[in-house]
Coordinates of C-alpha atoms in Angstrom, one line a residue:
M241 CA 62.5 -103.1 -23.2
R242 CA 60.0 -104.1 -26.0
K243 CA 60.8 -107.4 -27.6
K244 CA 61.5 -107.1 -31.3
Y245 CA 58.9 -108.8 -33.5
R246 CA 60.2 -111.9 -35.3
R247 CA 58.7 -112.0 -38.8
K248 CA 56.9 -115.1 -40.1
T249 CA 56.7 -116.4 -43.6
F250 CA 53.6 -118.2 -44.9
E251 CA 53.5 -119.9 -48.3
N252 CA 50.7 -120.3 -50.9
V253 CA 48.2 -118.0 -49.1
E254 CA 45.0 -117.4 -51.0
V255 CA 43.8 -113.9 -51.0
I256 CA 40.1 -114.1 -50.4
D257 CA 38.7 -110.6 -49.9
A258 CA 39.3 -106.9 -49.8
G259 CA 39.3 -105.4 -46.3
A260 CA 39.4 -102.0 -44.5
K261 CA 41.7 -99.2 -45.6
G262 CA 42.3 -100.7 -49.0
K263 CA 44.1 -103.8 -47.7
S264 CA 43.4 -107.3 -49.0
V265 CA 42.7 -110.3 -46.8
G266 CA 44.3 -113.8 -46.7
K267 CA 44.2 -116.6 -44.1
A268 CA 47.2 -118.0 -42.3
P269 CA 47.5 -121.8 -41.7
D270 CA 46.3 -121.3 -38.1
G271 CA 43.1 -119.5 -39.4
R272 CA 44.2 -116.1 -38.4
V273 CA 43.5 -113.3 -40.9
I274 CA 46.4 -111.6 -42.7
F275 CA 46.0 -108.1 -44.0
L276 CA 48.1 -107.4 -47.1
T277 CA 49.1 -104.1 -48.7
N278 CA 50.0 -105.3 -52.1
A279 CA 47.7 -108.1 -53.2
V280 CA 44.3 -108.5 -55.0
P281 CA 41.6 -111.0 -54.1
G282 CA 42.2 -114.1 -56.2
D283 CA 46.0 -113.9 -55.9
V284 CA 47.9 -116.9 -54.4
V285 CA 51.0 -115.6 -52.6
D286 CA 53.8 -116.1 -50.2
V287 CA 53.6 -113.7 -47.3
M288 CA 56.1 -112.1 -44.9
T289 CA 54.4 -110.7 -41.8
T290 CA 55.3 -107.2 -40.6
K291 CA 53.1 -107.1 -37.5
K292 CA 51.4 -109.5 -35.2
R293 CA 48.2 -108.8 -33.3
K294 CA 46.0 -111.0 -31.1
A295 CA 43.5 -111.8 -33.9
Y296 CA 45.4 -111.0 -37.1
F297 CA 48.7 -110.4 -38.9
E298 CA 49.8 -107.6 -41.2
G299 CA 52.1 -108.4 -44.0
V300 CA 53.3 -108.1 -47.6
A301 CA 53.2 -110.5 -50.5
T302 CA 56.7 -111.4 -51.4
N303 CA 56.1 -114.0 -54.2
F304 CA 53.1 -114.4 -56.5
H305 CA 52.2 -118.0 -57.5
I306 CA 48.9 -117.1 -59.2
L307 CA 47.8 -113.7 -60.3
S308 CA 44.1 -112.8 -59.9
D309 CA 41.9 -112.3 -62.9
K310 CA 40.7 -109.2 -61.0
R311 CA 44.0 -107.5 -61.7
T312 CA 44.8 -104.8 -64.1
D313 CA 47.9 -102.8 -64.9
P314 CA 48.3 -99.6 -62.9
V315 CA 48.6 -96.6 -65.1
C316 CA 50.7 -94.5 -62.7
E317 CA 54.5 -95.0 -62.3
H318 CA 54.2 -94.1 -58.6
F319 CA 51.8 -96.8 -57.8
G320 CA 52.8 -98.8 -54.7
V321 CA 55.0 -96.0 -53.3
C322 CA 52.6 -93.0 -53.3
G323 CA 50.0 -93.4 -50.6
G324 CA 47.0 -92.7 -52.9
C325 CA 45.1 -94.9 -55.4
K326 CA 45.7 -98.1 -53.5
W327 CA 43.3 -100.1 -55.8
Q328 CA 44.8 -99.0 -59.1
H329 CA 45.9 -102.6 -59.7
M330 CA 42.3 -103.9 -59.5
G331 CA 39.8 -103.6 -62.3
Y332 CA 37.2 -100.9 -61.7
E333 CA 34.2 -103.3 -61.8
H334 CA 35.8 -105.3 -59.0
Q335 CA 36.5 -102.1 -57.0
L336 CA 32.8 -101.4 -57.2
H337 CA 31.9 -104.9 -56.1
F338 CA 34.1 -104.7 -52.9
K339 CA 32.8 -101.2 -52.1
Q340 CA 29.2 -102.4 -52.3
K341 CA 30.1 -105.4 -50.2
E342 CA 31.8 -103.3 -47.5
V343 CA 28.6 -101.1 -47.2
E344 CA 26.4 -104.1 -46.9
N345 CA 28.7 -105.9 -44.4
N346 CA 29.0 -102.8 -42.2
L347 CA 25.2 -102.2 -42.1
K348 CA 24.6 -105.8 -41.3
R349 CA 27.4 -106.6 -38.9
I350 CA 27.9 -103.4 -37.1
G351 CA 24.4 -102.0 -37.3
N352 CA 22.6 -105.4 -37.2
L353 CA 20.0 -103.8 -39.3
E354 CA 17.0 -105.1 -41.3
L355 CA 17.8 -104.0 -44.8
P356 CA 15.9 -103.6 -48.0
E357 CA 17.6 -104.7 -51.2
I358 CA 20.6 -102.4 -51.6
N359 CA 20.7 -100.4 -54.8
P360 CA 23.7 -101.2 -57.1
I361 CA 26.5 -98.8 -56.4
L362 CA 26.7 -95.7 -58.6
G363 CA 30.1 -95.9 -60.3
S364 CA 32.0 -92.8 -61.4
K365 CA 32.0 -92.0 -65.2
E366 CA 35.5 -90.7 -64.8
Q367 CA 37.9 -93.2 -63.2
Y368 CA 40.9 -90.9 -63.4
F369 CA 41.3 -87.1 -63.4
Y370 CA 38.2 -86.7 -61.3
R371 CA 39.5 -84.6 -58.3
N372 CA 38.9 -80.9 -58.3
K373 CA 41.4 -80.2 -55.5
M374 CA 45.0 -81.4 -55.0
E375 CA 47.6 -80.4 -52.4
F376 CA 51.3 -81.0 -52.9
S377 CA 54.3 -80.5 -50.6
F378 CA 57.8 -79.2 -51.3
S379 CA 60.9 -80.8 -49.8
D380 CA 64.6 -80.3 -50.2
S381 CA 65.3 -83.9 -49.4
R382 CA 63.0 -86.0 -51.5
W383 CA 62.3 -89.7 -51.0
L384 CA 64.9 -91.9 -52.6
T385 CA 64.2 -95.2 -54.3
Q386 CA 66.0 -98.3 -53.1
E387 CA 67.9 -98.3 -56.4
E388 CA 69.1 -94.7 -55.8
I389 CA 70.1 -95.6 -52.3
D390 CA 72.1 -98.7 -53.4
S391 CA 73.8 -96.8 -56.3
E392 CA 77.1 -95.1 -55.6
T393 CA 76.1 -92.1 -57.8
E394 CA 75.8 -88.8 -56.1
I395 CA 72.3 -87.4 -56.4
A396 CA 72.4 -83.7 -57.1
D397 CA 68.7 -82.9 -57.3
R398 CA 67.0 -83.7 -54.0
N399 CA 64.1 -81.2 -54.5
A400 CA 60.6 -82.7 -54.6
L401 CA 57.1 -81.4 -55.2
G402 CA 54.6 -84.2 -54.5
F403 CA 53.0 -86.3 -51.8
H404 CA 54.0 -87.6 -48.3
I405 CA 55.1 -91.2 -48.2
P406 CA 52.5 -93.0 -46.0
G407 CA 53.4 -92.8 -42.3
M408 CA 56.4 -90.5 -42.9
W409 CA 55.7 -86.9 -42.2
D410 CA 59.0 -85.6 -43.5
K411 CA 59.4 -87.7 -46.6
I412 CA 58.0 -86.4 -49.9
L413 CA 57.7 -88.4 -53.1
D414 CA 58.5 -86.3 -56.2
I415 CA 55.5 -86.7 -58.6
K416 CA 56.1 -86.8 -62.3
K417 CA 52.5 -87.2 -63.3
C418 CA 49.4 -87.6 -61.2
Y419 CA 46.3 -89.1 -62.7
L420 CA 43.8 -87.6 -60.2
Q421 CA 43.3 -84.0 -61.5
R422 CA 42.8 -82.9 -65.0
D423 CA 45.1 -80.6 -67.0
P424 CA 46.6 -78.1 -66.5
S425 CA 47.3 -79.5 -63.0
N426 CA 50.3 -81.5 -63.9
A427 CA 51.7 -78.7 -66.1
I428 CA 51.4 -76.1 -63.4
R429 CA 53.0 -78.4 -60.7
S430 CA 55.8 -79.3 -63.1
E431 CA 56.4 -75.7 -64.0
V432 CA 56.5 -74.5 -60.4
K433 CA 59.1 -77.1 -59.5
N434 CA 61.3 -76.5 -62.6
F435 CA 61.2 -72.7 -62.3
A436 CA 61.9 -72.7 -58.6
T437 CA 64.8 -75.1 -59.0
K438 CA 66.3 -73.2 -62.0
N439 CA 66.1 -69.9 -60.1
G440 CA 67.4 -71.2 -56.8
L441 CA 64.2 -70.8 -54.7
S442 CA 64.7 -73.0 -51.6
F443 CA 62.4 -75.9 -50.9
F444 CA 61.1 -76.5 -47.4
N445 CA 62.8 -78.8 -44.9
P446 CA 60.3 -79.9 -42.3
R447 CA 62.9 -81.1 -39.8
K448 CA 64.9 -77.9 -39.8
Q449 CA 61.8 -75.8 -40.4
E450 CA 63.5 -73.7 -43.1
G451 CA 63.1 -73.0 -46.8
L452 CA 60.9 -70.7 -48.9
L453 CA 58.4 -73.0 -50.7
R454 CA 56.1 -75.0 -48.5
T455 CA 53.0 -76.3 -50.3
L456 CA 51.1 -75.9 -53.5
M457 CA 47.3 -76.3 -53.8
I458 CA 45.5 -76.5 -57.2
R459 CA 41.7 -76.3 -57.4
T460 CA 39.8 -76.8 -60.7
S461 CA 36.0 -76.5 -61.3
S462 CA 33.6 -78.0 -63.8
T463 CA 33.2 -74.4 -65.2
G464 CA 36.8 -74.5 -66.3
E465 CA 38.1 -72.1 -63.6
I466 CA 41.4 -72.7 -61.8
M467 CA 42.8 -71.7 -58.4
V468 CA 46.5 -71.9 -57.5
L469 CA 47.7 -71.2 -54.0
I470 CA 51.4 -71.3 -53.0
Q471 CA 52.3 -71.4 -49.3
F472 CA 55.6 -69.8 -48.4
F473 CA 57.3 -70.5 -45.2
E474 CA 59.5 -67.4 -45.3
D475 CA 58.4 -63.8 -46.1
D476 CA 60.8 -63.0 -48.9
K477 CA 59.1 -60.7 -51.4
E478 CA 61.6 -60.8 -54.4
P479 CA 61.6 -64.6 -55.0
R480 CA 57.9 -64.9 -54.1
E481 CA 56.9 -62.3 -56.8
L482 CA 59.4 -63.8 -59.3
L483 CA 57.6 -67.2 -59.1
L484 CA 54.0 -65.8 -59.0
T485 CA 54.6 -63.4 -61.9
H486 CA 56.0 -66.3 -63.9
L487 CA 52.9 -68.4 -63.2
K488 CA 50.6 -65.5 -64.1
E489 CA 52.3 -65.1 -67.5
K490 CA 52.8 -68.8 -68.2
F491 CA 49.3 -69.8 -67.3
P492 CA 46.9 -66.9 -68.1
E493 CA 44.0 -69.3 -67.6
I494 CA 44.5 -69.2 -63.8
T495 CA 41.4 -67.6 -62.4
A496 CA 42.7 -67.1 -58.8
L497 CA 46.4 -66.9 -58.0
L498 CA 46.9 -66.7 -54.3
Y499 CA 49.6 -67.1 -51.6
V500 CA 50.0 -67.5 -47.9
I501 CA 53.0 -66.8 -45.7
N502 CA 52.9 -69.4 -43.0
S503 CA 55.9 -69.9 -40.6
K504 CA 54.0 -71.9 -37.9
G505 CA 54.7 -75.5 -37.1
N506 CA 52.1 -77.0 -39.4
D507 CA 51.0 -76.1 -42.9
T508 CA 47.2 -75.8 -42.3
I509 CA 45.9 -72.5 -43.7
Y510 CA 42.6 -72.1 -41.9
D511 CA 44.1 -69.6 -39.4
Q512 CA 46.2 -67.9 -42.0
E513 CA 45.6 -64.8 -44.2
V514 CA 45.2 -65.7 -47.9
I515 CA 46.5 -63.0 -50.2
C516 CA 45.3 -62.6 -53.8
F517 CA 48.2 -61.9 -56.1
A518 CA 46.3 -61.9 -59.4
G519 CA 42.7 -62.5 -60.6
R520 CA 39.9 -63.2 -58.0
D521 CA 40.2 -64.7 -54.5
H522 CA 37.7 -67.4 -55.5
I523 CA 36.4 -69.7 -58.3
F524 CA 32.9 -70.9 -59.1
E525 CA 31.5 -74.4 -59.2
E526 CA 28.1 -75.0 -60.9
M527 CA 25.4 -77.5 -60.4
E528 CA 21.9 -77.4 -62.1
G529 CA 22.3 -73.6 -62.7
L530 CA 23.3 -73.0 -59.1
Q531 CA 26.7 -71.4 -58.6
F532 CA 28.9 -72.0 -55.5
K533 CA 31.7 -69.6 -54.7
I534 CA 34.8 -71.5 -53.5
N535 CA 37.7 -69.7 -51.8
A536 CA 41.0 -71.2 -50.6
K537 CA 39.5 -72.4 -47.3
S538 CA 36.1 -73.6 -48.6
F539 CA 35.0 -77.2 -48.3
Y540 CA 33.5 -78.7 -51.5
Q541 CA 33.1 -82.3 -52.5
T542 CA 36.3 -83.2 -54.4
N543 CA 34.6 -85.1 -57.2
S544 CA 32.3 -82.5 -58.7
E545 CA 30.5 -84.9 -61.1
Q546 CA 29.8 -87.5 -58.5
A547 CA 28.8 -84.9 -55.9
Y548 CA 26.0 -84.1 -58.3
E549 CA 24.9 -87.8 -58.4
L550 CA 25.1 -87.9 -54.6
Y551 CA 22.9 -84.8 -54.2
K552 CA 20.4 -86.1 -56.7
V553 CA 20.1 -89.3 -54.6
T554 CA 19.6 -87.3 -51.4
R555 CA 16.9 -85.2 -53.1
E556 CA 15.2 -88.3 -54.5
F557 CA 15.2 -90.0 -51.1
A558 CA 13.7 -86.9 -49.4
G559 CA 10.7 -87.1 -51.8
L560 CA 9.9 -83.4 -51.4
S561 CA 6.6 -81.9 -52.6
G562 CA 7.3 -78.3 -51.9
N563 CA 5.5 -78.1 -48.5
E564 CA 8.2 -79.5 -46.3
L565 CA 10.5 -77.9 -43.6
V566 CA 13.9 -79.6 -44.0
Y567 CA 16.8 -79.4 -41.6
D568 CA 20.3 -79.9 -43.2
L569 CA 22.7 -80.9 -40.4
Y570 CA 26.5 -80.5 -41.0
T571 CA 25.5 -78.3 -43.9
G572 CA 29.1 -77.2 -44.7
T573 CA 28.9 -74.5 -47.3
G574 CA 25.2 -75.3 -47.8
T575 CA 25.4 -77.1 -51.1
I576 CA 22.9 -79.8 -50.3
A577 CA 20.6 -77.3 -48.6
Q578 CA 20.5 -75.1 -51.7
F579 CA 20.3 -78.0 -54.1
I580 CA 17.1 -79.3 -52.5
S581 CA 15.6 -75.9 -51.7
K582 CA 13.6 -75.5 -54.8
K583 CA 11.6 -78.7 -53.8
A584 CA 11.1 -77.6 -50.2
K585 CA 9.1 -74.9 -48.4
K586 CA 12.1 -74.0 -46.2
V587 CA 15.6 -75.4 -45.5
I588 CA 17.5 -74.8 -42.2
G589 CA 21.2 -75.5 -42.4
V590 CA 23.4 -76.0 -39.3
E591 CA 27.2 -76.1 -39.3
S592 CA 30.0 -75.6 -36.7
V593 CA 32.5 -73.8 -39.0
P594 CA 31.7 -70.1 -39.1
E595 CA 33.6 -69.5 -42.4
A596 CA 31.5 -72.3 -44.1
I597 CA 28.3 -70.7 -43.0
E598 CA 29.5 -67.3 -44.4
D599 CA 30.1 -69.1 -47.7
A600 CA 26.7 -70.7 -47.5
K601 CA 24.9 -67.4 -46.9
S602 CA 26.9 -65.7 -49.7
N603 CA 26.1 -68.5 -52.2
A604 CA 22.4 -68.4 -51.3
L605 CA 22.4 -64.7 -51.9
H606 CA 24.3 -65.1 -55.2
N607 CA 21.8 -67.8 -56.3
D608 CA 18.8 -65.7 -55.3
I609 CA 17.6 -68.4 -53.0
T610 CA 15.3 -67.0 -50.3
N611 CA 14.0 -70.1 -48.5
V612 CA 17.2 -71.2 -46.8
D613 CA 18.6 -70.0 -43.4
F614 CA 22.0 -71.0 -42.0
Y615 CA 23.2 -71.1 -38.4
V616 CA 26.6 -71.7 -36.7
G617 CA 27.2 -73.9 -33.8
D618 CA 28.3 -77.3 -32.4
M619 CA 25.6 -79.7 -33.5
K620 CA 25.0 -81.3 -30.1
N621 CA 24.5 -77.8 -28.6
V622 CA 22.6 -76.0 -31.3
F623 CA 20.3 -78.8 -32.4
N624 CA 18.1 -78.7 -29.3
D625 CA 14.6 -78.2 -28.1
A626 CA 14.9 -74.4 -28.1
F627 CA 16.1 -74.5 -31.7
I628 CA 13.2 -76.7 -32.8
A629 CA 10.7 -74.4 -31.0
E630 CA 12.1 -71.3 -32.8
H631 CA 12.4 -72.8 -36.3
G632 CA 9.7 -75.4 -36.4
Q633 CA 9.2 -79.2 -36.4
P634 CA 11.0 -80.6 -39.4
D635 CA 9.3 -83.0 -41.9
V636 CA 12.7 -84.2 -43.2
I637 CA 16.2 -84.1 -41.7
V638 CA 19.3 -84.5 -43.9
T639 CA 22.5 -85.3 -42.0
D640 CA 25.9 -85.5 -43.6
P641 CA 28.4 -85.8 -40.7
P642 CA 32.2 -86.1 -40.9
R643 CA 33.9 -89.6 -40.9
D644 CA 33.5 -90.0 -37.2
G645 CA 29.7 -89.9 -37.6
M646 CA 27.3 -88.2 -35.3
H647 CA 27.8 -87.4 -31.6
K648 CA 25.6 -89.6 -29.4
Q649 CA 23.7 -86.5 -28.2
V650 CA 22.9 -85.6 -31.8
V651 CA 21.5 -89.1 -32.4
E652 CA 19.4 -88.8 -29.2
Q653 CA 18.1 -85.4 -30.3
L654 CA 17.2 -86.8 -33.7
L655 CA 15.2 -89.5 -31.9
Q656 CA 13.4 -86.9 -29.8
V657 CA 12.6 -84.6 -32.7
A658 CA 11.5 -87.8 -34.6
P659 CA 10.7 -86.4 -38.1
P660 CA 8.9 -88.7 -40.5
K661 CA 12.1 -89.1 -42.7
I662 CA 15.8 -88.9 -42.1
I663 CA 18.4 -89.1 -44.9
Y664 CA 21.8 -90.0 -43.6
V665 CA 24.7 -89.3 -46.1
S666 CA 28.0 -90.8 -45.0
C667 CA 31.6 -91.1 -46.1
N668 CA 32.1 -93.9 -43.6
S669 CA 29.6 -96.7 -43.6
A670 CA 31.1 -98.2 -40.3
T671 CA 30.2 -95.1 -38.2
Q672 CA 27.0 -94.7 -40.2
A673 CA 26.0 -98.3 -39.2
R674 CA 26.9 -97.6 -35.5
D675 CA 24.6 -94.5 -35.5
L676 CA 21.8 -96.3 -37.4
A677 CA 21.9 -99.1 -34.7
L678 CA 21.0 -96.5 -32.1
M679 CA 17.9 -95.5 -34.2
K680 CA 16.5 -98.8 -35.3
E681 CA 13.9 -99.1 -32.7
K682 CA 12.2 -96.0 -34.0
Y683 CA 13.3 -95.9 -37.6
K684 CA 13.4 -98.5 -40.4
V685 CA 15.9 -98.4 -43.2
T686 CA 13.9 -98.3 -46.5
K687 CA 16.5 -97.3 -49.1
V688 CA 20.3 -97.7 -49.4
Q689 CA 22.4 -96.2 -52.2
P690 CA 26.2 -96.5 -52.2
V691 CA 28.0 -93.9 -54.4
D692 CA 31.6 -94.2 -55.6
M693 CA 33.2 -90.8 -55.2
F694 CA 36.9 -92.0 -55.3
P695 CA 37.8 -94.5 -58.0
Q696 CA 41.1 -96.4 -57.4
T697 CA 40.7 -96.1 -53.7
H698 CA 38.7 -98.1 -51.1
H699 CA 36.6 -95.1 -50.0
V700 CA 32.8 -95.2 -50.6
E701 CA 29.9 -92.9 -49.8
N702 CA 26.5 -94.2 -48.8
V703 CA 23.1 -92.7 -48.6
V704 CA 20.4 -94.2 -46.4
L705 CA 16.7 -93.3 -46.1
L706 CA 15.2 -93.9 -42.7
E707 CA 11.4 -93.8 -42.2
K708 CA 9.7 -93.6 -38.9
R709 CA 8.1 -96.8 -37.8
V710 CA 4.3 -96.7 -37.3

């Protein structure tokens, strides 16, 4: 039988840094690190530990002796309970400082790399209401506050439409107002909940696997278009059409009103049929005159304005003259490939998701771009000698892998192909540093540009230019 952890209390702990996953860092009297969920660097706090590991503790600040000058007042009433926006209590200029520091530390400590002077991080002009996609979950047994639990009042309305409590797959926090997506996102979510409750439409119960309403997705674009998708667990036509017709009439500005009937064990829609109830089955995003068609299953960077900044950095690092053959690995829906195509002779995009490549081809056709080709396949299998022989030796390779970074075989193939330049775009500078360490004998890091895509969170993107050593 596992021994129950006995919690410790430490007094007057100075919070000295911001660490991984949005946690702050303090030091215990014995020198061990304490990762804290609710403090800001500069705070002096009493700590109650919640977990003990060999090299560190995890804990929460229970009493604040000194409040950091880096603090600011959170704007959202759900801060500290909702799992998002964990840095909302820290001034934005300090968020940027710690993001820049994380990139630098990872490249130096994990990659052990020689680095040029790192460019100052590109902050986001919009620090709230910057996301173009939000997903909310329905629940018939919402998360209760401690005050509600302690009160003896019977709580009649247990319906929720909001976010999962961190680490609790079946607990949903009912959201009053979210500061991540611009209007009419909050109005649509609020209207869906109120109308469904008023008309007796059942909210989902994940434990019992029953209920009509499962999830709500809202996508907005910089062109002003709006997509709303409601996922129903049960196939019940009358209440479904009642709700969708109401939304159509209440929000005529909705461009694409869609639904899915999904009675499987999880709520992913990638293997489900998306049905268009009203309008189109897609919306358009635009960047430098290029239009990108986005359907319910499409991947697109969730901060449109900062995606533009990220792609401009990528294009600048590539330094294209119009004569280059460029490979774009992990191309997704081909946004980077198309964005840089007017400066290149030819761009070859490779991606493992067939639907994404279909979107990429469709967008290229729509944008009248003729110097891009897209191919489907697992990167470590497709990106091989035969592929290079067929399509040509690249002058530049752009790689934008998922959070886990590149497979080791892909790194080995990159080293074998050995183009003069590689631009590595990453949403995880730790795995990026790991991959760069495998390439440092052949390539030198000549430029580094962090980009903040997600204000109020610890996440940071990073773009690195690698140039072949002579």
